[in-house]
PDB file of C-alpha atoms in Angstrom:
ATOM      1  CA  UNK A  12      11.390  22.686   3.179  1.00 79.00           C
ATOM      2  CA  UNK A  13      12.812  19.910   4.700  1.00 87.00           C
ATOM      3  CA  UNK A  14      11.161  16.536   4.975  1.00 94.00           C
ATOM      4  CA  UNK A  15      10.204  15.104   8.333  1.00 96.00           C
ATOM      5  CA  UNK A  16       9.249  12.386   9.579  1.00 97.00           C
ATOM      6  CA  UNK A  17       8.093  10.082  12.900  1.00 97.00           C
ATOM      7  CA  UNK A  18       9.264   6.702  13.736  1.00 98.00           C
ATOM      8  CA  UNK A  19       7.318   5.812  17.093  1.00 97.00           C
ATOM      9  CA  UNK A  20       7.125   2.566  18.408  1.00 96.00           C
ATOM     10  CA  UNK A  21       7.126   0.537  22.143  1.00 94.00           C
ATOM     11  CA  UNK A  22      10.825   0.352  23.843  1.00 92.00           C
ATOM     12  CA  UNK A  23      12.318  -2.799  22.216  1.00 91.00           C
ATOM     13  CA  UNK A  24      10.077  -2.125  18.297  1.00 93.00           C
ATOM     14  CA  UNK A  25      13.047  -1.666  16.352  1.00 95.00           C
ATOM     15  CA  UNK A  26      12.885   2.270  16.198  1.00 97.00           C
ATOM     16  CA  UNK A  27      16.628   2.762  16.441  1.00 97.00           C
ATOM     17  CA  UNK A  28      17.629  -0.137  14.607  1.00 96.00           C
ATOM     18  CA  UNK A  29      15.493   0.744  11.601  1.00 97.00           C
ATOM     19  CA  UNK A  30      18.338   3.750  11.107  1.00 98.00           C
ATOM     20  CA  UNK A  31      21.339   0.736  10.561  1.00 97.00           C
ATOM     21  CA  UNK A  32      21.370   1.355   7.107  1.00 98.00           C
ATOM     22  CA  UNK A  33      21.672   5.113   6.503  1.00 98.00           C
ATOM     23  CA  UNK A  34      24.964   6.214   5.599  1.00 98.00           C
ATOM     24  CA  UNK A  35      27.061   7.793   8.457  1.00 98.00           C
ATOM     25  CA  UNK A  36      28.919  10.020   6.343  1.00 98.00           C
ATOM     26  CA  UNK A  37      26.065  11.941   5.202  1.00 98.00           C
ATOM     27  CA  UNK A  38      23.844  11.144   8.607  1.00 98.00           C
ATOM     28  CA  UNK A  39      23.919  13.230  12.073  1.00 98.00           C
ATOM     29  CA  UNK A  40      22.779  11.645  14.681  1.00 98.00           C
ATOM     30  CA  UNK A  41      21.407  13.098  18.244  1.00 98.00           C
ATOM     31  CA  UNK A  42      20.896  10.754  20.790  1.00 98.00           C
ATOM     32  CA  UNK A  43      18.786  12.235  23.231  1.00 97.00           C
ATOM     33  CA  UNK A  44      18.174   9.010  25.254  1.00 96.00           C
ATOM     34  CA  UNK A  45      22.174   8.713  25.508  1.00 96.00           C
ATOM     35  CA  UNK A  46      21.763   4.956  25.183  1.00 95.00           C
ATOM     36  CA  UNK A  47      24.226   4.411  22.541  1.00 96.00           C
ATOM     37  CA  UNK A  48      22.896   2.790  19.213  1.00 97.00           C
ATOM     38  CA  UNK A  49      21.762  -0.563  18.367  1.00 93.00           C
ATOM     39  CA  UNK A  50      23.799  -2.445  15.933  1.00 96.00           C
ATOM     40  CA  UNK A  51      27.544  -3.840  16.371  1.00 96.00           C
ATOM     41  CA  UNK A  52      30.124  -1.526  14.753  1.00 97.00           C
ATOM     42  CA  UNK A  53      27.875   1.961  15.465  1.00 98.00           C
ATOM     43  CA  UNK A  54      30.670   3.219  17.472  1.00 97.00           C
ATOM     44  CA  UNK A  55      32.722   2.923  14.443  1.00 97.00           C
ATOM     45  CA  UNK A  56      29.892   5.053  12.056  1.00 98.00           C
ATOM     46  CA  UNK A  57      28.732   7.363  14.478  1.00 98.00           C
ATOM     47  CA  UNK A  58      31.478   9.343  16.738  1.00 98.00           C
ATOM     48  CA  UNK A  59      31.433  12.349  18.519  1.00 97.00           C
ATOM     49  CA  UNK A  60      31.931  15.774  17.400  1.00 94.00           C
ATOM     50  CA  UNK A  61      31.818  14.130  14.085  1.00 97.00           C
ATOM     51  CA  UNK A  62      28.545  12.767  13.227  1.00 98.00           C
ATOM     52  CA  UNK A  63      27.074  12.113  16.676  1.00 98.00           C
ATOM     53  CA  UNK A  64      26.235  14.212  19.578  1.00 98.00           C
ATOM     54  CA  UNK A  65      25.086  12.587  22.808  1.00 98.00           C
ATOM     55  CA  UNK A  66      22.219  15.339  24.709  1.00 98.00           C
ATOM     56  CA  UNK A  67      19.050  15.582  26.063  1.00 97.00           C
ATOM     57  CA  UNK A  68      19.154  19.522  26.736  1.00 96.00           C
ATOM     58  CA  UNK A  69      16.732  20.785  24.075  1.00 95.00           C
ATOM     59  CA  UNK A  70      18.983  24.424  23.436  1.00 95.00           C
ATOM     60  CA  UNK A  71      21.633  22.625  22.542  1.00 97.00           C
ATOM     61  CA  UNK A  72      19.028  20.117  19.925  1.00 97.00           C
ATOM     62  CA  UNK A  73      17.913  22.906  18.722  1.00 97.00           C
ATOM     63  CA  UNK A  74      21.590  24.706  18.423  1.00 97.00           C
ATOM     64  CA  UNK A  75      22.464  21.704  16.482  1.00 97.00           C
ATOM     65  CA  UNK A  76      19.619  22.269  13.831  1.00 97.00           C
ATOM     66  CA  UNK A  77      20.467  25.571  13.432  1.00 97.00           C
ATOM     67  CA  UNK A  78      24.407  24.023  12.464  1.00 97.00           C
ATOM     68  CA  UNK A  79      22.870  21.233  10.409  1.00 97.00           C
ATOM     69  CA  UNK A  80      20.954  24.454   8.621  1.00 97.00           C
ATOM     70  CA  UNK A  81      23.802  26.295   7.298  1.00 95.00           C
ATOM     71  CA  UNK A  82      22.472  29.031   9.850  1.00 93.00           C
ATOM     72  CA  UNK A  83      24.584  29.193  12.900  1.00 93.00           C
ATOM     73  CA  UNK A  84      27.373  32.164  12.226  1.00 90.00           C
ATOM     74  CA  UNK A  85      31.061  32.608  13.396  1.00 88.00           C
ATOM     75  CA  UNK A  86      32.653  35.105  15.355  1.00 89.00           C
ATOM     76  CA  UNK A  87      32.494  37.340  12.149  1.00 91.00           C
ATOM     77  CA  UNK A  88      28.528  36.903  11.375  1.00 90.00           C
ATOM     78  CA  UNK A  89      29.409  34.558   8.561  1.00 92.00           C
ATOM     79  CA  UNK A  90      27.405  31.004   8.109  1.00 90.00           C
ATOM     80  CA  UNK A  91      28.693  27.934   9.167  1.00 93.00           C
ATOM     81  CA  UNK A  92      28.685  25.692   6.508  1.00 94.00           C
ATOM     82  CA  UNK A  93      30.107  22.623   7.651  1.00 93.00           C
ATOM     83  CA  UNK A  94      26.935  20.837   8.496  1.00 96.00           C
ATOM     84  CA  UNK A  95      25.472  21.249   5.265  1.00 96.00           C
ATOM     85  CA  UNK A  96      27.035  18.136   3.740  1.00 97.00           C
ATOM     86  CA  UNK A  97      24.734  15.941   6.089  1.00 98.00           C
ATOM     87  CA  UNK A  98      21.729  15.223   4.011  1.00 98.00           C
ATOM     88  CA  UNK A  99      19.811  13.497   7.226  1.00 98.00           C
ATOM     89  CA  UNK A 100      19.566  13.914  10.937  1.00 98.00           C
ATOM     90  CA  UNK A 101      17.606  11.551  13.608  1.00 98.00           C
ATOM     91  CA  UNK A 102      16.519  12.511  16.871  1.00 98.00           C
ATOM     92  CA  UNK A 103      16.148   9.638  19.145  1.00 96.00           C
ATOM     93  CA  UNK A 104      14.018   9.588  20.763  1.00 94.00           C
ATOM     94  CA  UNK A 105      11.902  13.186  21.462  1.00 95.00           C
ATOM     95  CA  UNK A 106      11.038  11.640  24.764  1.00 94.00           C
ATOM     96  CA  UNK A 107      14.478  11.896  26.385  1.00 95.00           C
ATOM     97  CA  UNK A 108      14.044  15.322  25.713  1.00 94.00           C
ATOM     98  CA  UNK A 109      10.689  15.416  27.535  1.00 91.00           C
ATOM     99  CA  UNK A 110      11.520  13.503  30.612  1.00 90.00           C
ATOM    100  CA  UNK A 111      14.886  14.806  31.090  1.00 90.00           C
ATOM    101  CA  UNK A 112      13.465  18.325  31.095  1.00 85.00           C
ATOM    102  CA  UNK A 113      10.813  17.235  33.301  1.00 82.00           C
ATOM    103  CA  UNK A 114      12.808  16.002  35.829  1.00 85.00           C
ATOM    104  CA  UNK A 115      15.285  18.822  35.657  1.00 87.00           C
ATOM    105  CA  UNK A 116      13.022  20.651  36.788  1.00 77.00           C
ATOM    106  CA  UNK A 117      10.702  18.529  38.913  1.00 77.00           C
ATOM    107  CA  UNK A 118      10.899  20.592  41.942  1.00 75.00           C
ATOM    108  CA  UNK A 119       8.888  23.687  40.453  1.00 75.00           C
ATOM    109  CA  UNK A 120       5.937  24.022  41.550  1.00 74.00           C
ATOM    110  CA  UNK A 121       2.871  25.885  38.841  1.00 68.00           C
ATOM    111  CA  UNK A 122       2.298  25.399  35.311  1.00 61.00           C
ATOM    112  CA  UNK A 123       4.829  27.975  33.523  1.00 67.00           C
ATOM    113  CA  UNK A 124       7.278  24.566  33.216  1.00 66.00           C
ATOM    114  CA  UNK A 125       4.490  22.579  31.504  1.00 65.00           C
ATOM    115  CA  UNK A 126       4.303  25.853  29.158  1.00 78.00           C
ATOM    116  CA  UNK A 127       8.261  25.776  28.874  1.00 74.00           C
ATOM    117  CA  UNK A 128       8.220  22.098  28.244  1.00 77.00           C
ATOM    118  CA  UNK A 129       5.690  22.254  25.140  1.00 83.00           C
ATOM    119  CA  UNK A 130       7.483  25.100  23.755  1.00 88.00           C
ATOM    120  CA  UNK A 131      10.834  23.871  23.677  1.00 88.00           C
ATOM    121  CA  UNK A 132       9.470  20.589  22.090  1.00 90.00           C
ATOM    122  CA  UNK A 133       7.332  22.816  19.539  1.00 91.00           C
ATOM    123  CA  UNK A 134       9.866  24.935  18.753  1.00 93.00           C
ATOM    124  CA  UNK A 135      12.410  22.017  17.529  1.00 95.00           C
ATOM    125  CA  UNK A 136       9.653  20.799  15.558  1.00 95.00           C
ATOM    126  CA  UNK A 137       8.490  23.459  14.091  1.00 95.00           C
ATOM    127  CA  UNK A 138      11.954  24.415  13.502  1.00 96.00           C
ATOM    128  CA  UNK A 139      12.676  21.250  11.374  1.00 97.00           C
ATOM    129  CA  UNK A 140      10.009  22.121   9.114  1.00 96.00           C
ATOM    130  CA  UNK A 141      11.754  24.585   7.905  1.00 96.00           C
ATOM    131  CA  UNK A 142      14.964  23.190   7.111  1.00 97.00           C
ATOM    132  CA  UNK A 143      16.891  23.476   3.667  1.00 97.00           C
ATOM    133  CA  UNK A 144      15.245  21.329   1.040  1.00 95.00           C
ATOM    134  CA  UNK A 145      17.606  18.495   0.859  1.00 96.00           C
ATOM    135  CA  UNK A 146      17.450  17.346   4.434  1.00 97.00           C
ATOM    136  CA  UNK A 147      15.327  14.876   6.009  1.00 97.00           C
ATOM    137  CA  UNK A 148      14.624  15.088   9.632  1.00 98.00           C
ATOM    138  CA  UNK A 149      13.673  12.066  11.474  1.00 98.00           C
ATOM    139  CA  UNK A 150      12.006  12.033  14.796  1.00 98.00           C
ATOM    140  CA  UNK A 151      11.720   9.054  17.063  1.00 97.00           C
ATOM    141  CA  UNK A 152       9.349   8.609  19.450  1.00 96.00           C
ATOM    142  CA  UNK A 153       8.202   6.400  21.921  1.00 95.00           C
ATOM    143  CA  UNK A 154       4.226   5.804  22.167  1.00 95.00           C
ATOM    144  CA  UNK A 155       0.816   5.100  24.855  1.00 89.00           C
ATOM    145  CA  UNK A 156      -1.898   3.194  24.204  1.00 88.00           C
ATOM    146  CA  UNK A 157      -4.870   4.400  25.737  1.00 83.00           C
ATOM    147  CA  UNK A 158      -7.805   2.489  26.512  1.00 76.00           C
ATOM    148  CA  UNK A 159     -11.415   3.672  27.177  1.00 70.00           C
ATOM    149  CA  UNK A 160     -14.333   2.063  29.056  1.00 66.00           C
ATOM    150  CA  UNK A 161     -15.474  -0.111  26.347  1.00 71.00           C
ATOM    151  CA  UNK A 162     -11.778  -1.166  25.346  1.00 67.00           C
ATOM    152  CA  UNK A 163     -10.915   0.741  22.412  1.00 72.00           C
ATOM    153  CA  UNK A 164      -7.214   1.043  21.962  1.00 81.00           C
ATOM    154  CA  UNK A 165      -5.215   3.974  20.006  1.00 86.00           C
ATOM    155  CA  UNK A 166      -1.789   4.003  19.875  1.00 91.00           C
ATOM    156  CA  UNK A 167      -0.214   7.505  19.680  1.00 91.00           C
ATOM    157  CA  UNK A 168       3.280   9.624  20.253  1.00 92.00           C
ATOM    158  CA  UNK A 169       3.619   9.499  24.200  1.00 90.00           C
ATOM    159  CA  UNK A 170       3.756  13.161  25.481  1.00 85.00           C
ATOM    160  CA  UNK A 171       4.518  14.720  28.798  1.00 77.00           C
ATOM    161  CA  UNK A 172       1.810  17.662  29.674  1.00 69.00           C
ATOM    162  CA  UNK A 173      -1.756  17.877  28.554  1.00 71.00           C
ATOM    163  CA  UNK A 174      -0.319  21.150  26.227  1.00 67.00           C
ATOM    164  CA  UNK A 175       1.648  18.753  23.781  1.00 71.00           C
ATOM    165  CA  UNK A 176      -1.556  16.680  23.998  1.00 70.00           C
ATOM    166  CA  UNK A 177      -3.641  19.363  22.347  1.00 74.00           C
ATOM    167  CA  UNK A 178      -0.667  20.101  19.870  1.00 72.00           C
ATOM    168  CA  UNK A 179      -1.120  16.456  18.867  1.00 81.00           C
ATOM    169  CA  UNK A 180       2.721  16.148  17.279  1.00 87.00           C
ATOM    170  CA  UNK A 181       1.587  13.701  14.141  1.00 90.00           C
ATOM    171  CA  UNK A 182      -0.083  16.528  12.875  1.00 91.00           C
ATOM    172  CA  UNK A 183       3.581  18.339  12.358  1.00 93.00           C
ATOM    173  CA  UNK A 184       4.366  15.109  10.353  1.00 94.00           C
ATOM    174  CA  UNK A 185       3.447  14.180   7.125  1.00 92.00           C
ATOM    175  CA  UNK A 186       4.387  10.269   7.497  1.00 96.00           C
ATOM    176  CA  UNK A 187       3.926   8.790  11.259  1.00 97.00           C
ATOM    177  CA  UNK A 188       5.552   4.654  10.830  1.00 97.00           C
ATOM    178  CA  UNK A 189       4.617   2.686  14.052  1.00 96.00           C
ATOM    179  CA  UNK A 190       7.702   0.336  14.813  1.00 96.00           C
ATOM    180  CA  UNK A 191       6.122  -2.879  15.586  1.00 94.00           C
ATOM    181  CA  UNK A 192       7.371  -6.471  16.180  1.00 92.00           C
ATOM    182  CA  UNK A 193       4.921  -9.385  14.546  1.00 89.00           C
ATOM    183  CA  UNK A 194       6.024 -13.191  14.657  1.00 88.00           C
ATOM    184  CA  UNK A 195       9.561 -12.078  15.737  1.00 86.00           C
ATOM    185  CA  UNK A 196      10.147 -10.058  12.825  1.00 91.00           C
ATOM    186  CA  UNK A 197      10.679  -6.024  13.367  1.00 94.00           C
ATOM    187  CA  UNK A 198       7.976  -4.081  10.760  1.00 96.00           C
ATOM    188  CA  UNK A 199       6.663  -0.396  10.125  1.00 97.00           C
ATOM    189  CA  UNK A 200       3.075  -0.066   9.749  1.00 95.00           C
ATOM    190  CA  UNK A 201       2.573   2.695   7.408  1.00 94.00           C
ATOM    191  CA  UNK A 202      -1.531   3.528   7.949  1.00 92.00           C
ATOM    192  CA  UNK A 203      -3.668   3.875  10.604  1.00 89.00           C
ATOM    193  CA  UNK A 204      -5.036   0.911  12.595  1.00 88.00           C
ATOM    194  CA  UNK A 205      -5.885   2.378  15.781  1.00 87.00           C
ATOM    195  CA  UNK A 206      -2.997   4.187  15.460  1.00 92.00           C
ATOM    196  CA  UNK A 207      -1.688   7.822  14.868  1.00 93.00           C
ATOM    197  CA  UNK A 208       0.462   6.126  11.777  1.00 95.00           C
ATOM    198  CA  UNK A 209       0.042   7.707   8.140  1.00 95.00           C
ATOM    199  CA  UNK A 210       2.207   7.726   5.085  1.00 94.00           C
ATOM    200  CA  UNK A 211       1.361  10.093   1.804  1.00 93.00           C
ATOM    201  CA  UNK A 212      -1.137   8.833  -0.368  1.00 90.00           C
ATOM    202  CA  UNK A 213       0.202   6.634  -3.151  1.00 88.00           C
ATOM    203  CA  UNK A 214       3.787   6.088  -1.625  1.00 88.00           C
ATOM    204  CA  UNK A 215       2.906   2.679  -0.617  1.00 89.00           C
ATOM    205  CA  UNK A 216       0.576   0.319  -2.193  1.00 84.00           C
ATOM    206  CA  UNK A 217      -2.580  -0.772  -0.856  1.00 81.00           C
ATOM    207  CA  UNK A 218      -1.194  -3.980   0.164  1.00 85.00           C
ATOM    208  CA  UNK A 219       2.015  -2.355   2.016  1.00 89.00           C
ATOM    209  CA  UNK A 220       0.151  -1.530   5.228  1.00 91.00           C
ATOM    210  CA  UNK A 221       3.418  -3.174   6.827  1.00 92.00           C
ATOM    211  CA  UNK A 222       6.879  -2.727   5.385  1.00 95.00           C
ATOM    212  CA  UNK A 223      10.567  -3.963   6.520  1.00 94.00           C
ATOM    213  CA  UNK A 224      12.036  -2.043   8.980  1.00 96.00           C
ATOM    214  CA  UNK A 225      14.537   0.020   6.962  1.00 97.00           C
ATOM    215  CA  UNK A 226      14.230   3.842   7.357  1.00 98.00           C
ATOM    216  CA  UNK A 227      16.838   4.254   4.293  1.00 97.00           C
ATOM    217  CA  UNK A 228      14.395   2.296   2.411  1.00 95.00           C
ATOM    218  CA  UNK A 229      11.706   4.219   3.283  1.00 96.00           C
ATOM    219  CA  UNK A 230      13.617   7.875   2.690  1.00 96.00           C
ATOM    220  CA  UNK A 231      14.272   5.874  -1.218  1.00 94.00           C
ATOM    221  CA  UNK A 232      10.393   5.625  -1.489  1.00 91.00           C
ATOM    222  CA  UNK A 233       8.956   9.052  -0.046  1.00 91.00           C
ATOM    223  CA  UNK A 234      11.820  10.857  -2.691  1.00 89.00           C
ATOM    224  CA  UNK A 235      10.342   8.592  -5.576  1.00 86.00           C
ATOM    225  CA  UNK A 236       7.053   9.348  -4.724  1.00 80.00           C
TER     226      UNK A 236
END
């Protein structure tokens, strides 16, 4: 199966910038926030109908996964193949998705668009999961802090609904980096400190709880682990 992972982080934590290095011939990239990137010269990596699509309407997210896939057929019921030369795929950030569905459909009244809105999420997730082998899915997400009475603070994926709540989406991922800025510099912490972030045993050492904030890097060390 394919291997997926989180980057989730504050607005301005370096989650998009953290994909500068991967290589744009071999990288699809779905911006769901339709922001544009983050780096000079992205326009000349990433361009659309190439390599970049520009969408917040989960069908069509999930349309694309099924292309990436090697899955989607042609007029004749044969595959697709063309996306299988892209060896990752980011979707920035899961939250555009969220909000732009919400407010789509903010008029509706009752609770079936709450249901709609978890499943559509759920379904591109659990979707990813089972993508060829030699793919790696990244998610980006943006995150709450929630405080309780006595002040405890836990950082964690920012949903919309109390459905996706229960879901709890780190659980879909086996590594969860929290984009983070400290003394001006842009890091990932890689294990929980009040935080929803975790990283496989053993792929970084005990004294690696922060990393540089290079998601190529980081794909290098979870396939050499």
């Amino acid at each position: 199966m394919a291997k997926v992972l989180c980057v989730m982080g504050d607005s301005g934590a370096g989650k998009t910038t953290s994909m500068r290095n991967l290589d744009p011939e071999t990288t699809y990239y779905i911006d769901c926030d339709k922001k544009g990137l983050s780096w000079k010269g992205w326009k000349e990596q990433y361009i659309p109908s190439v390599n970049y699509t520009k969408t917040d309407f989960p069908q069509i997210v999930q349309s694309l996964l099924v292309w990436l896939n090697g899955k989607k057929l042609d007029e004749k019921k044969q595959p697709i193949t063309a996306g299988l030369k892209f060896k990752v795929v980011v979707i920035d950030t899961i939250n555009g998705i969220m909000v732009a569905d919400e407010m789509r459909r903010c008029k509706e009244k009752g609770y079936d668009k709450w249901q709609d809105l978890a499943q559509s999420i759920y379904d591109i997730v659990d979707y990813a999961l089972t993508m060829r082998d030699d793919l790696t899915v990244i998610f980006v997400a943006h995150t709450q802090t929630d405080h309780d009475d006595n002040g405890f603070m836990f950082t964690r994926i920012k949903t919309s609904g109390r459905k996706l709540d229960k879901i709890t989406l780190e659980s879909k991922f086996g590594t969860v980096l929290l984009a983070k800025t400290i003394d001006g510099r842009h890091v990932f912490e890689t294990q929980a400190n009040l935080s929803t972030a975790k990283t496989p045993f053993g792929a970084f050492g005990e004294d690696e709880k922060e990393i540089g904030n290079d998601i190529a890097e980081v794909i290098k060390r979870l396939e050499e682990f």
